[in-house]
mmCIF file with all atom_site columns, C-alpha atoms and ligand atoms in Angstrom:
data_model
loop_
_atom_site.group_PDB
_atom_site.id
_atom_site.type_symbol
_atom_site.label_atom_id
_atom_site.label_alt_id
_atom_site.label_comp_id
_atom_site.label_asym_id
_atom_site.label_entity_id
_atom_site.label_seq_id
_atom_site.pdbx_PDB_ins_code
_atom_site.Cartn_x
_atom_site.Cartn_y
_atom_site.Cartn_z
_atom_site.occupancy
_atom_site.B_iso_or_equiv
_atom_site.pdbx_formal_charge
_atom_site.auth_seq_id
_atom_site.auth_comp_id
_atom_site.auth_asym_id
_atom_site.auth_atom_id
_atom_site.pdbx_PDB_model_num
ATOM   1   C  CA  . UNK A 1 1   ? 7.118  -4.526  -15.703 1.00 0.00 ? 1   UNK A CA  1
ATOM   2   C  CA  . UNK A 1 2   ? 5.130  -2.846  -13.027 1.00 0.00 ? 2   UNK A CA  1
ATOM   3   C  CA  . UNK A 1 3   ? 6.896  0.477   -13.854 1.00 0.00 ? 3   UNK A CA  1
ATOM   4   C  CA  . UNK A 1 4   ? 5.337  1.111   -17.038 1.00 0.00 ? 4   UNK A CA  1
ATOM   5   C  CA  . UNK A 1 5   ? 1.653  -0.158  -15.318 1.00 0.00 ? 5   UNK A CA  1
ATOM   6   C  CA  . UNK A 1 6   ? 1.759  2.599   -12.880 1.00 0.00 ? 6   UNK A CA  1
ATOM   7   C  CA  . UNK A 1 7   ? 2.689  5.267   -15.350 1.00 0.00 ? 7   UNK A CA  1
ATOM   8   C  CA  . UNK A 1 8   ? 5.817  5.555   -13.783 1.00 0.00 ? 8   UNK A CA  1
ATOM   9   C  CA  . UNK A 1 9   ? 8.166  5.136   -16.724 1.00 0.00 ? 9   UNK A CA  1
ATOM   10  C  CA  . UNK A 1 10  ? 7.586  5.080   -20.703 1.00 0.00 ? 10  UNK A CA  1
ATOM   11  C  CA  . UNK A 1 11  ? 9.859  3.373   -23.412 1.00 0.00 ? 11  UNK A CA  1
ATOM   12  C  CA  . UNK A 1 12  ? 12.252 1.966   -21.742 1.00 0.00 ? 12  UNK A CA  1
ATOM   13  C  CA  . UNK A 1 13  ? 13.355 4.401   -18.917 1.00 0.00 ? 13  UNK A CA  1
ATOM   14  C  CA  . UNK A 1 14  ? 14.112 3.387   -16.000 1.00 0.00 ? 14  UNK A CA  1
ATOM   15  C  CA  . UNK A 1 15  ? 14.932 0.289   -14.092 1.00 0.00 ? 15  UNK A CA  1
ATOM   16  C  CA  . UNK A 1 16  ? 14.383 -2.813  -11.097 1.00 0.00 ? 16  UNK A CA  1
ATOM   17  C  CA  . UNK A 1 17  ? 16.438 -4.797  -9.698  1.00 0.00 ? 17  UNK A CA  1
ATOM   18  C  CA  . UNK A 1 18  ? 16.623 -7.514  -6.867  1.00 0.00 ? 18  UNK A CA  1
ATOM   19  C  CA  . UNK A 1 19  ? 19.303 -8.662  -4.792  1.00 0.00 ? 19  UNK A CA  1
ATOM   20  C  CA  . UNK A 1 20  ? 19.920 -12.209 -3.392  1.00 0.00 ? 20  UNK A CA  1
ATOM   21  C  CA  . UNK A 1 21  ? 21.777 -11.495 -0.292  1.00 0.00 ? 21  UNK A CA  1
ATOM   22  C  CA  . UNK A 1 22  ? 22.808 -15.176 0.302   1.00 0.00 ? 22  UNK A CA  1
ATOM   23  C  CA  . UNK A 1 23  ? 24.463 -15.534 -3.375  1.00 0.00 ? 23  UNK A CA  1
ATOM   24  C  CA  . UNK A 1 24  ? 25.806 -11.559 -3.102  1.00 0.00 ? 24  UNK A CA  1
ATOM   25  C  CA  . UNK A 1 25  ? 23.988 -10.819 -6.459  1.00 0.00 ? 25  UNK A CA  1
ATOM   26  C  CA  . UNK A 1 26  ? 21.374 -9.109  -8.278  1.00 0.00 ? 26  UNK A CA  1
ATOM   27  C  CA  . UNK A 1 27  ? 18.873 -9.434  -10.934 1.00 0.00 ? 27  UNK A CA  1
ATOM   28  C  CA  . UNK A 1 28  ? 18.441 -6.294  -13.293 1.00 0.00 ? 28  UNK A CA  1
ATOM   29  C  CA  . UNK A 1 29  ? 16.414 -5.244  -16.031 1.00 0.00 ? 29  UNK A CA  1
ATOM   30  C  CA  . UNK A 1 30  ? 18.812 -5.581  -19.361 1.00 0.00 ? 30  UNK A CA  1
ATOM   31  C  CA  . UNK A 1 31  ? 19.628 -2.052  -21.110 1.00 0.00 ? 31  UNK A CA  1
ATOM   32  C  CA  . UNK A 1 32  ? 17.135 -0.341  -23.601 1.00 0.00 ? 32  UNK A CA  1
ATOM   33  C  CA  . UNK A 1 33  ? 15.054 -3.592  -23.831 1.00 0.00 ? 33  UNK A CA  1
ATOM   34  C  CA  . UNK A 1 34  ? 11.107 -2.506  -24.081 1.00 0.00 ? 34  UNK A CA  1
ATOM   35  C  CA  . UNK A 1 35  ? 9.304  -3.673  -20.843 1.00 0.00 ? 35  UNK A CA  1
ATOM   36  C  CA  . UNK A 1 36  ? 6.736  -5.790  -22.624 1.00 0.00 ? 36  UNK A CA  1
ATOM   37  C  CA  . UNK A 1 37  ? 9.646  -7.794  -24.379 1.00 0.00 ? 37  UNK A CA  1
ATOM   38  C  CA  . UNK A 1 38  ? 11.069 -8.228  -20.863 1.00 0.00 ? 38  UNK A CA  1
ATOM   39  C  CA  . UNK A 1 39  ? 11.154 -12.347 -19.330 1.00 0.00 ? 39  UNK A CA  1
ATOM   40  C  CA  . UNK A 1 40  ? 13.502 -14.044 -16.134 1.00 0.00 ? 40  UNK A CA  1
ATOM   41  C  CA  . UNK A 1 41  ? 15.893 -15.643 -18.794 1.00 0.00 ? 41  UNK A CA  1
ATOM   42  C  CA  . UNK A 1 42  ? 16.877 -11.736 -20.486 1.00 0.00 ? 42  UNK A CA  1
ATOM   43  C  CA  . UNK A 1 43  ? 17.240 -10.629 -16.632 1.00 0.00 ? 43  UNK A CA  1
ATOM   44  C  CA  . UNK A 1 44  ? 21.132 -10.351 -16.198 1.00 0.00 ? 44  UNK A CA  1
ATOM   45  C  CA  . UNK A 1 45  ? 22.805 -11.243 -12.859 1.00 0.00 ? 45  UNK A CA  1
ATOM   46  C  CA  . UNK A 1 46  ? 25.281 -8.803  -11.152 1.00 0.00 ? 46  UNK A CA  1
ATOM   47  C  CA  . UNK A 1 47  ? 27.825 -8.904  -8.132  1.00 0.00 ? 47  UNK A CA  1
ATOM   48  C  CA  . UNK A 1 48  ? 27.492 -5.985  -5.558  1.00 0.00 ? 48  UNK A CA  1
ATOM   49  C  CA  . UNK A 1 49  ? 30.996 -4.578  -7.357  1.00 0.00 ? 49  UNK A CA  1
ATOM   50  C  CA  . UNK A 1 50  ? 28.809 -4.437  -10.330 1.00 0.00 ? 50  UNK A CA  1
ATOM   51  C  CA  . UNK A 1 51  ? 30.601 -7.595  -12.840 1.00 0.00 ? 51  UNK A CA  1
ATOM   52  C  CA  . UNK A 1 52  ? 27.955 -9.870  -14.575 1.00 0.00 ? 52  UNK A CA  1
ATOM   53  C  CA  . UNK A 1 53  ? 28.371 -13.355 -13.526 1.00 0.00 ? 53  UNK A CA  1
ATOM   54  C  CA  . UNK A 1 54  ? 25.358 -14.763 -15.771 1.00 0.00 ? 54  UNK A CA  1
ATOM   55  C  CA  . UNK A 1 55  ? 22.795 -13.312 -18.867 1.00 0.00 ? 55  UNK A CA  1
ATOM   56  C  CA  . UNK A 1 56  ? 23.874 -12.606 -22.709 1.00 0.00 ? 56  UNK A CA  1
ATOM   57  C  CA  . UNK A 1 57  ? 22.582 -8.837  -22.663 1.00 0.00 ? 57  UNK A CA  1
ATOM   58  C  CA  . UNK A 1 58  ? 24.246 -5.848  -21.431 1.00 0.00 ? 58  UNK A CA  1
ATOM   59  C  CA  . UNK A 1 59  ? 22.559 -4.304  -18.019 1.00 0.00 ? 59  UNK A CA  1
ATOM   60  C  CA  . UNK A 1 60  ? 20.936 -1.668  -17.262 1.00 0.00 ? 60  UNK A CA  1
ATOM   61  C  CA  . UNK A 1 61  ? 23.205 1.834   -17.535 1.00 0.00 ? 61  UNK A CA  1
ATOM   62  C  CA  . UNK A 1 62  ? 22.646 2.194   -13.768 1.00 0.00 ? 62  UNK A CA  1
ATOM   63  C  CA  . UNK A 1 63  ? 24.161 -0.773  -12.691 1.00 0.00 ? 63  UNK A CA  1
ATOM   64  C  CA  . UNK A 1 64  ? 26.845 0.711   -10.938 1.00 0.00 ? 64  UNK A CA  1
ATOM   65  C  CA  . UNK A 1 65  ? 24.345 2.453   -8.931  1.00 0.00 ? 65  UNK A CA  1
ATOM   66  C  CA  . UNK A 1 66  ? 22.563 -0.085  -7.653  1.00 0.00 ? 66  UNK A CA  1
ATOM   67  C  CA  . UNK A 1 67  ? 25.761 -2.432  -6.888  1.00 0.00 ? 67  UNK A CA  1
ATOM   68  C  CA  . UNK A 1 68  ? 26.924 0.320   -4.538  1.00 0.00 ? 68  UNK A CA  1
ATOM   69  C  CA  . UNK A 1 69  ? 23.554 0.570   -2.736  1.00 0.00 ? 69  UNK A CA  1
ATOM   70  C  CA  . UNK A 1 70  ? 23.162 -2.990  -2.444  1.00 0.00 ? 70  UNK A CA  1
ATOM   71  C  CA  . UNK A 1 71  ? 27.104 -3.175  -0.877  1.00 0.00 ? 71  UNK A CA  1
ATOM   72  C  CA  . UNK A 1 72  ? 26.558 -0.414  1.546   1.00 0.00 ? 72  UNK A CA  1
ATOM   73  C  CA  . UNK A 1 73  ? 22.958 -0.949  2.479   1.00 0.00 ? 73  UNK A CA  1
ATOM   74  C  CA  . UNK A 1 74  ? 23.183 -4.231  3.789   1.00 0.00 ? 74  UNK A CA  1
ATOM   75  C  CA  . UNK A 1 75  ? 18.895 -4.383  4.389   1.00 0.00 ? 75  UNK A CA  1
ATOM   76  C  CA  . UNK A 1 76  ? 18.268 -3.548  1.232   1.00 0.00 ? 76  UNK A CA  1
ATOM   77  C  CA  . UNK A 1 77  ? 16.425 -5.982  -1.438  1.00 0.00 ? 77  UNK A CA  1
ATOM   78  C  CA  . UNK A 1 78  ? 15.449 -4.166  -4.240  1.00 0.00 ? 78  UNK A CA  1
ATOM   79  C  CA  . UNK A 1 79  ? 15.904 -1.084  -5.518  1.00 0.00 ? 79  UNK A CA  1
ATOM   80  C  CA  . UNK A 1 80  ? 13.619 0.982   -8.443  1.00 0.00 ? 80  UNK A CA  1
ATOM   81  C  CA  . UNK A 1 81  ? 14.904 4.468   -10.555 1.00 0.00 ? 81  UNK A CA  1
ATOM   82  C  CA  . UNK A 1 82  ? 12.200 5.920   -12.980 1.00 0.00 ? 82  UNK A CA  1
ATOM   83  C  CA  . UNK A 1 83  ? 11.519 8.770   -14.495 1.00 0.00 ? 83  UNK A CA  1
ATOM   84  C  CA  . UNK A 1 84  ? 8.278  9.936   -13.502 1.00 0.00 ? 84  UNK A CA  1
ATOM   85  C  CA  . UNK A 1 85  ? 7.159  13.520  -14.014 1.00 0.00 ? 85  UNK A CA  1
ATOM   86  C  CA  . UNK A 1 86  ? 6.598  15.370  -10.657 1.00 0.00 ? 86  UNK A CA  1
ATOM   87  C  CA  . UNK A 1 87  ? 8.859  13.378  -8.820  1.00 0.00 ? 87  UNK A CA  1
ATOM   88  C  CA  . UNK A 1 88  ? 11.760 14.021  -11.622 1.00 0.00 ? 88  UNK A CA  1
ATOM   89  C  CA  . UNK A 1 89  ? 10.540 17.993  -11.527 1.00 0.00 ? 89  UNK A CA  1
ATOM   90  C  CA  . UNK A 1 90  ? 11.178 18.013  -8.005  1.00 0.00 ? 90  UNK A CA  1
ATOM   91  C  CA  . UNK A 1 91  ? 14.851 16.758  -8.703  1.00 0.00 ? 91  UNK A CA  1
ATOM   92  C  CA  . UNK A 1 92  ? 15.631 18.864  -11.581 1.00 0.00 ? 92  UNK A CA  1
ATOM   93  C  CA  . UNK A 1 93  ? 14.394 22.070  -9.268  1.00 0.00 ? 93  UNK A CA  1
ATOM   94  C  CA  . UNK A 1 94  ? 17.039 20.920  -7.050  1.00 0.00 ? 94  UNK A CA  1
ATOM   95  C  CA  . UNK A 1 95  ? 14.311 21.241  -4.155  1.00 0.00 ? 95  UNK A CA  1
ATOM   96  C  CA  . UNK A 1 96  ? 13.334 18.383  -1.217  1.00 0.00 ? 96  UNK A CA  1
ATOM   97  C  CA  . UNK A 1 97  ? 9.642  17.931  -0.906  1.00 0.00 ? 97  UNK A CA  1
ATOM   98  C  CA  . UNK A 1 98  ? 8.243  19.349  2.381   1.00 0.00 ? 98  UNK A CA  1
ATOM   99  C  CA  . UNK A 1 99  ? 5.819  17.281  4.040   1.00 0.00 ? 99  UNK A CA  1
ATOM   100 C  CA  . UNK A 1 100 ? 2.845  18.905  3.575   1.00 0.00 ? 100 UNK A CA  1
ATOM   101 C  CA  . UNK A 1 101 ? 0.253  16.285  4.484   1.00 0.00 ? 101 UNK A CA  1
ATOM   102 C  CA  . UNK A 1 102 ? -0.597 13.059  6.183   1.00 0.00 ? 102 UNK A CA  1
ATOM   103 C  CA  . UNK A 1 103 ? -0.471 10.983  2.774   1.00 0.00 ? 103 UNK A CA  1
ATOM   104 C  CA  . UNK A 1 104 ? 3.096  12.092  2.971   1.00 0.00 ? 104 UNK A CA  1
ATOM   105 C  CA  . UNK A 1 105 ? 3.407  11.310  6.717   1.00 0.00 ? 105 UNK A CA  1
ATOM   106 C  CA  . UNK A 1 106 ? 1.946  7.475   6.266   1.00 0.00 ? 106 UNK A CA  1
ATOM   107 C  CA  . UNK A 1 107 ? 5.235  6.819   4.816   1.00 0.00 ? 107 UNK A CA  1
ATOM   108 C  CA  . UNK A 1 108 ? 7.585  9.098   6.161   1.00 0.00 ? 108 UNK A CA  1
ATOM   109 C  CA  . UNK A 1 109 ? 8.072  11.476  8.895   1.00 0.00 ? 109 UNK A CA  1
ATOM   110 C  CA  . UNK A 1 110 ? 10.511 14.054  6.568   1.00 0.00 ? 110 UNK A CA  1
ATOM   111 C  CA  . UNK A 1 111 ? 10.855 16.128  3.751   1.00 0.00 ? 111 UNK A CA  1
ATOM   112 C  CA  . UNK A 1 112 ? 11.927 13.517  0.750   1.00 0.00 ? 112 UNK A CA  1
ATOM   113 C  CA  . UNK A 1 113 ? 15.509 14.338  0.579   1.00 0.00 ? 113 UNK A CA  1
ATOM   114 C  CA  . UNK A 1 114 ? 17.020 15.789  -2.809  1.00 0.00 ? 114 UNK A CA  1
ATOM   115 C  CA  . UNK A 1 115 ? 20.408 15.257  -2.837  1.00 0.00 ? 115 UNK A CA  1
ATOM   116 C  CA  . UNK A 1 116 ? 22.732 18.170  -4.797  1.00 0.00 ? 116 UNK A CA  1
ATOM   117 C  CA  . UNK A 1 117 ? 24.430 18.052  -7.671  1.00 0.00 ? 117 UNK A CA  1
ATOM   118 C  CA  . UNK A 1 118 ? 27.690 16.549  -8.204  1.00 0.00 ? 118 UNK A CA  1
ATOM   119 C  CA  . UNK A 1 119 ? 30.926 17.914  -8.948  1.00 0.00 ? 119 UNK A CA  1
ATOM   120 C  CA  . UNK A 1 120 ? 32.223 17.527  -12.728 1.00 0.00 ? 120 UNK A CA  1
ATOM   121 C  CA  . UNK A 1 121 ? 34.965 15.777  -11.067 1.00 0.00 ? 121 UNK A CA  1
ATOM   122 C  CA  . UNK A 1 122 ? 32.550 12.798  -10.407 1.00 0.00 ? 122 UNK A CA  1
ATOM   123 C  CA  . UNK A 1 123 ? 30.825 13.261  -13.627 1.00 0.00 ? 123 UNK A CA  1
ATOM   124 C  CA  . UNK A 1 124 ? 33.811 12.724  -15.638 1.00 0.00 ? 124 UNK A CA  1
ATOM   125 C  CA  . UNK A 1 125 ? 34.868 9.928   -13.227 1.00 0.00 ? 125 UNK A CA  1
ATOM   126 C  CA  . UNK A 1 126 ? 32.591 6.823   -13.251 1.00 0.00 ? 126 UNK A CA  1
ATOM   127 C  CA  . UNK A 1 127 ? 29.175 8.237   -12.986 1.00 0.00 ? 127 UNK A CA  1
ATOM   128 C  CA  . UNK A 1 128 ? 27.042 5.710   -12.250 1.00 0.00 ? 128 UNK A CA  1
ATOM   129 C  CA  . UNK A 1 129 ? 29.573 4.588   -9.538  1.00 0.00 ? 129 UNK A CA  1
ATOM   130 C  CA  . UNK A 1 130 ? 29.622 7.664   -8.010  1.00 0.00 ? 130 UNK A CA  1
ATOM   131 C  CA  . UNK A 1 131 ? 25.849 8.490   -8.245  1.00 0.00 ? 131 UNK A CA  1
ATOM   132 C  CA  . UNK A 1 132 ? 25.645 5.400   -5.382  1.00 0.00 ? 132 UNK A CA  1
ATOM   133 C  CA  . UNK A 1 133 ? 27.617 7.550   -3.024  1.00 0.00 ? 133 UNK A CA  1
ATOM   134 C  CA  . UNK A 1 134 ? 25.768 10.669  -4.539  1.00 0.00 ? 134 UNK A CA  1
ATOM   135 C  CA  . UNK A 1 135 ? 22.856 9.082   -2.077  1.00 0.00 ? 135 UNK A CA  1
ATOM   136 C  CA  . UNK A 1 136 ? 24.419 7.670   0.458   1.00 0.00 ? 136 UNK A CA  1
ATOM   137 C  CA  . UNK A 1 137 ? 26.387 10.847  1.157   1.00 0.00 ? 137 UNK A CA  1
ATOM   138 C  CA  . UNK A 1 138 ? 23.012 13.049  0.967   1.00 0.00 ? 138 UNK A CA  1
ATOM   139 C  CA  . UNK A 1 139 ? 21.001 10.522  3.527   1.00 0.00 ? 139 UNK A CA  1
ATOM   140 C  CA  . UNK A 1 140 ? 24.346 10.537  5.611   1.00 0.00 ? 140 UNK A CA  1
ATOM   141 C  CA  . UNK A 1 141 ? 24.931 14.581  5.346   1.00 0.00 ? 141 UNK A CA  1
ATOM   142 C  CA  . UNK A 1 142 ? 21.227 14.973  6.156   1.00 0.00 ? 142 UNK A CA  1
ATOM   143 C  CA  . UNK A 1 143 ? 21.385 12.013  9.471   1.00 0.00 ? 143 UNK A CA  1
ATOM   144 C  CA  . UNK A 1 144 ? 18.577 10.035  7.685   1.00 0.00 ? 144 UNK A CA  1
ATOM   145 C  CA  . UNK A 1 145 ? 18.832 6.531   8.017   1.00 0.00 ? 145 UNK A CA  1
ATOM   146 C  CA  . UNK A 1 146 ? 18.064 4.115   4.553   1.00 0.00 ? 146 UNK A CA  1
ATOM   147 C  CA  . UNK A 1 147 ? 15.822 1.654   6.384   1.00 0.00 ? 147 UNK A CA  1
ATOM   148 C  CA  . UNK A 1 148 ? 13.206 4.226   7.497   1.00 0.00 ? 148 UNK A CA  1
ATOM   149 C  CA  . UNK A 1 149 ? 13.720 7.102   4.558   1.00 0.00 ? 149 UNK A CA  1
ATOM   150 C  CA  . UNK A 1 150 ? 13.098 4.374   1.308   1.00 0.00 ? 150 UNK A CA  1
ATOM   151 C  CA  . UNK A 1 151 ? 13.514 7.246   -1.553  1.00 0.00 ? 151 UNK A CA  1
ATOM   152 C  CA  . UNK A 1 152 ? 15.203 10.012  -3.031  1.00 0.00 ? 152 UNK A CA  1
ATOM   153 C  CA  . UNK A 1 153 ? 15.804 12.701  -5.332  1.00 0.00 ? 153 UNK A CA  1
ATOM   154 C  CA  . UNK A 1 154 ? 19.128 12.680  -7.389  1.00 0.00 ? 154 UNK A CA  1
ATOM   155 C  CA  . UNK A 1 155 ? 19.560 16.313  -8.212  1.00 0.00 ? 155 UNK A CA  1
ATOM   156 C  CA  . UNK A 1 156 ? 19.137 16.937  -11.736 1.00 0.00 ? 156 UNK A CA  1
ATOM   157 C  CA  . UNK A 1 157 ? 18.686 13.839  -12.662 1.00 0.00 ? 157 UNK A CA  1
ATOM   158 C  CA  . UNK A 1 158 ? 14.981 11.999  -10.819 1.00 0.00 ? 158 UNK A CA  1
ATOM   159 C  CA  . UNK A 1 159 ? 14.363 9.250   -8.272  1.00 0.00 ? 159 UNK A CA  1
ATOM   160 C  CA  . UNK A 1 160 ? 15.543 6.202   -6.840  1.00 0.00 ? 160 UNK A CA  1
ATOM   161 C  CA  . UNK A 1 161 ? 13.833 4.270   -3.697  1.00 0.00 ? 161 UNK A CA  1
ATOM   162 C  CA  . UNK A 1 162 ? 14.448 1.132   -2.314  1.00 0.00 ? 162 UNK A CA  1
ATOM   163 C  CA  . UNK A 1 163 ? 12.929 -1.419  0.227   1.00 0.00 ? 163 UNK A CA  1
ATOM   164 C  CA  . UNK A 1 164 ? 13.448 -5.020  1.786   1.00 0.00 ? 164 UNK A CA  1
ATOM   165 C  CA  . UNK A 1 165 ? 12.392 -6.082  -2.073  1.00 0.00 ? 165 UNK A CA  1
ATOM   166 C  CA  . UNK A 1 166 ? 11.659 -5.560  -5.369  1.00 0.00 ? 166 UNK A CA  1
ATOM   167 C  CA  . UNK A 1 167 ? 8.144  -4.976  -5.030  1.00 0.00 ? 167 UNK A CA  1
ATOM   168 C  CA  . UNK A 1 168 ? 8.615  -2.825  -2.094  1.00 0.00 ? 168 UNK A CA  1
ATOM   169 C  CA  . UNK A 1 169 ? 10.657 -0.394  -4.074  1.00 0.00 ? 169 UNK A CA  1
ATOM   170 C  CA  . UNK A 1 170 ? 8.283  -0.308  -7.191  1.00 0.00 ? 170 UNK A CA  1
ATOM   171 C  CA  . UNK A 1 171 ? 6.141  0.512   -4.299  1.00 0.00 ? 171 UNK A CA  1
ATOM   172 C  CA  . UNK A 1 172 ? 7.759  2.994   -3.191  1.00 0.00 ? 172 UNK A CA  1
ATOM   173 C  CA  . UNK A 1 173 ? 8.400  4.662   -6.316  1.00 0.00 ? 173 UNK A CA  1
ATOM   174 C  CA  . UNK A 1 174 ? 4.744  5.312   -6.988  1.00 0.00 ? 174 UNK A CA  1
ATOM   175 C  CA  . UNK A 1 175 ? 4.057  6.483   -3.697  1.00 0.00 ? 175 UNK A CA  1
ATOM   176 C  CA  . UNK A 1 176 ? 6.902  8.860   -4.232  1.00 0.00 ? 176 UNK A CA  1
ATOM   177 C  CA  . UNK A 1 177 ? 5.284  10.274  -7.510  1.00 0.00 ? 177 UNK A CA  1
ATOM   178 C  CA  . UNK A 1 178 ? 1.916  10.462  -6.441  1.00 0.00 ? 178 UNK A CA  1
ATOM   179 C  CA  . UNK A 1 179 ? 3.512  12.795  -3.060  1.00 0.00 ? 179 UNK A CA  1
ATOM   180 C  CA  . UNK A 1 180 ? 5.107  14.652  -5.475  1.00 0.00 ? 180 UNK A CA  1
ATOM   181 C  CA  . UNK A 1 181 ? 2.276  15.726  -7.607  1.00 0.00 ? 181 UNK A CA  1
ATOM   182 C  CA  . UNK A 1 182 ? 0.180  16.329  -4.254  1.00 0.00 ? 182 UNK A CA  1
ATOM   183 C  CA  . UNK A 1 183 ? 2.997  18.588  -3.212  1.00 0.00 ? 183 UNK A CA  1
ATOM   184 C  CA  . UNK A 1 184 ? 3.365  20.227  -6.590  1.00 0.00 ? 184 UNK A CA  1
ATOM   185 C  CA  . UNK A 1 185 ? -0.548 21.251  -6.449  1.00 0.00 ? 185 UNK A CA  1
ATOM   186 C  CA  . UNK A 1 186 ? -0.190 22.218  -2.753  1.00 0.00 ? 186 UNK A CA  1
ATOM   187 C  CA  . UNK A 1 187 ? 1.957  24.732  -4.020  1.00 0.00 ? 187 UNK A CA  1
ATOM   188 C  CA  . UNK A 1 188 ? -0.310 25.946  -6.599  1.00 0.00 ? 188 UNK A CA  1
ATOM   189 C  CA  . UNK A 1 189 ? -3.036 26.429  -4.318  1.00 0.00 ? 189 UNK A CA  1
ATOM   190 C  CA  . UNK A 1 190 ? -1.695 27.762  -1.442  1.00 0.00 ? 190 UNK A CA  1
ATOM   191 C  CA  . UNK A 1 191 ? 2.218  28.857  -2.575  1.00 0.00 ? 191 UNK A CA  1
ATOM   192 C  CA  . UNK A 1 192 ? 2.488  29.612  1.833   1.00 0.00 ? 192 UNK A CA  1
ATOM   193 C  CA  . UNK A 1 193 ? 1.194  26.477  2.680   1.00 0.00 ? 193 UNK A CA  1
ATOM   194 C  CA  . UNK A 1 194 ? 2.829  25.111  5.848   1.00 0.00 ? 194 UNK A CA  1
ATOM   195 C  CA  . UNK A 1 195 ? 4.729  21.732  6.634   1.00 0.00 ? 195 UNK A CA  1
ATOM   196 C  CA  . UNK A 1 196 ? 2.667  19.203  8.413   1.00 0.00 ? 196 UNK A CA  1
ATOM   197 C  CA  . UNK A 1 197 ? 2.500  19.478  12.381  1.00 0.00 ? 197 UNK A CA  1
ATOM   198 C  CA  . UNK A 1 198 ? 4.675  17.299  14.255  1.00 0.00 ? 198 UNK A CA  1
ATOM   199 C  CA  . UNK A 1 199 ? 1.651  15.852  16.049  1.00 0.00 ? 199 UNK A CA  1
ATOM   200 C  CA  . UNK A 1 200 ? 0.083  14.887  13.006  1.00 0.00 ? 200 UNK A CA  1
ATOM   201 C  CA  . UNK A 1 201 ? 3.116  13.543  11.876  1.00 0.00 ? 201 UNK A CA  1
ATOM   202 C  CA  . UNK A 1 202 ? 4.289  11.228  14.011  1.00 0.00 ? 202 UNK A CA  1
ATOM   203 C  CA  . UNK A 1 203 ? 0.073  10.216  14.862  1.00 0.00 ? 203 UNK A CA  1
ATOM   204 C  CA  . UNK A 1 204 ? 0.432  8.907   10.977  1.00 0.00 ? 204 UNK A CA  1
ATOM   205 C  CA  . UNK A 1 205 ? 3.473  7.389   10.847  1.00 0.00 ? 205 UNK A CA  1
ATOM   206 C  CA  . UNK A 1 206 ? 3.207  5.440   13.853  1.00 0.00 ? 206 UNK A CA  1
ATOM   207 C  CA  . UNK A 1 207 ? -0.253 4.440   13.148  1.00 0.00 ? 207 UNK A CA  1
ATOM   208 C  CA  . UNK A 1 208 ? 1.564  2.362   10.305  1.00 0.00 ? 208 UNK A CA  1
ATOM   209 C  CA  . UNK A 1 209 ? 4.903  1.635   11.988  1.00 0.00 ? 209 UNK A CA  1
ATOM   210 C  CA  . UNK A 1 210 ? 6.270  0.472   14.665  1.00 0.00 ? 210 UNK A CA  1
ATOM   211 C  CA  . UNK A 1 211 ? 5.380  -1.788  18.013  1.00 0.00 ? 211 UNK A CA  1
ATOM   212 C  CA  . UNK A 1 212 ? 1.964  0.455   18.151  1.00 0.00 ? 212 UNK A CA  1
ATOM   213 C  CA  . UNK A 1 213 ? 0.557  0.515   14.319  1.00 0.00 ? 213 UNK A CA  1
ATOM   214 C  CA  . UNK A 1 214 ? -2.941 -0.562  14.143  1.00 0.00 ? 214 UNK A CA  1
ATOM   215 C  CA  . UNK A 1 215 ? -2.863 0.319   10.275  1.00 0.00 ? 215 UNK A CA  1
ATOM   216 C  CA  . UNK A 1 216 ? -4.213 -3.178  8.062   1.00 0.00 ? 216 UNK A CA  1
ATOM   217 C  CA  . UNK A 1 217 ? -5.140 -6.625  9.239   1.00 0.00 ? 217 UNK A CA  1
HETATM 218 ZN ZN1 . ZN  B 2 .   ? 17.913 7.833   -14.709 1.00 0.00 ? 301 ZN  B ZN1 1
#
């Protein structure tokens, strides 16, 4: 319901869910229900291959996706997909987004990945499934690793990130959109603008991360 809030998502696009490692199972937002008329009891429950084991409605179209995620990634605990405009331009240009500043580098210390197309022979097959290894198979291809890169770009399509929970990938999904606009506009302004230094990168990252961030309370 937090999608919507941050302007991330409008009717019903888009979707949450949130995995209960113990059980092997996650909660997901029901298909084409409005997010206002949304409560725990119309959440339905999932397996990681994807079967529902409890809830009347139908879930979300993206299921599949998530299941796969949440079977390979075994650190994972949520996972959010919306719509939103500049990230979802970025996709459908088919481009990653370079890092470009330090807003970019508080939360990661590459380019946000945007991985390709796929083939029609996955498209015809079962698309959802295969949209799962769609990202898996760009992080891999690309040696990024899921616990430290939280979000990507699905080529033609928009964006999906992911964190140790739910709230950590709605998180992540407007922190996504709000690098892609700045990145969008960096363009506009300066279309040579360079990627961030390395210095300055890994000064902001680590500030946040790792056994030397001072970043909080
Ligand atoms: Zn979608």
């Amino acid at each position: 319901m937090q999608l919507p809030r941050l302007g991330l998502v409008m009717f019903t696009f888009g979707n949450v869910s949130a995995a209960d490692k113990d059980l092997a199972v996650f909660a997901i937002k029901p298909s084409g229900v409005p997010y206002q008329k949304l409560t725990p009891a119309k959440m339905v429950i999932v397996d990681f291959e994807g079967n529902t084991v409890k809830g009347k409605l139908r879930p979300s179209s993206d299921t599949k996706t998530h299941a796969v995620l949440y079977k390979h990634w075994p650190a994972i605990g949520g996972i959010s997909h919306t719509h939103s405009i500049y990230a979802t331009a970025w996709a459908q240009s088919l481009r990653d987004i370079p890092i470009f500043g330090t807003t970019h580098a508080d939360h990661n210390t590459v380019d946000i990945p945007c991985a390709p197309p796929m083939d029609d022979r996955m498209i015809q097959g079962d698309y959802e499934y295969q949209t799962g290894f769609q990202i898996i198979d760009c992080l891999t291809e690309k040696k990024l690793n899921y616990e430290e890169v939280e979000m990507i770009l699905v080529g033609n399509h928009a964006p999906f990130s992911w964190g140790k929970t739910a709230e950590k990938a709605v998180y992540n999904s407007g922190v996504l959109e709000s690098i892609a606009q700045m990145a969008w506009l960096t363009e506009q302004i300066n279309p040579k603008a360079a990627r961030l230094k390395e210095a300055l990168i890994r000064k902001h990252y680590e500030r946040k991360h790792g056994p030397d961030s001072y970043y909080g309370q």
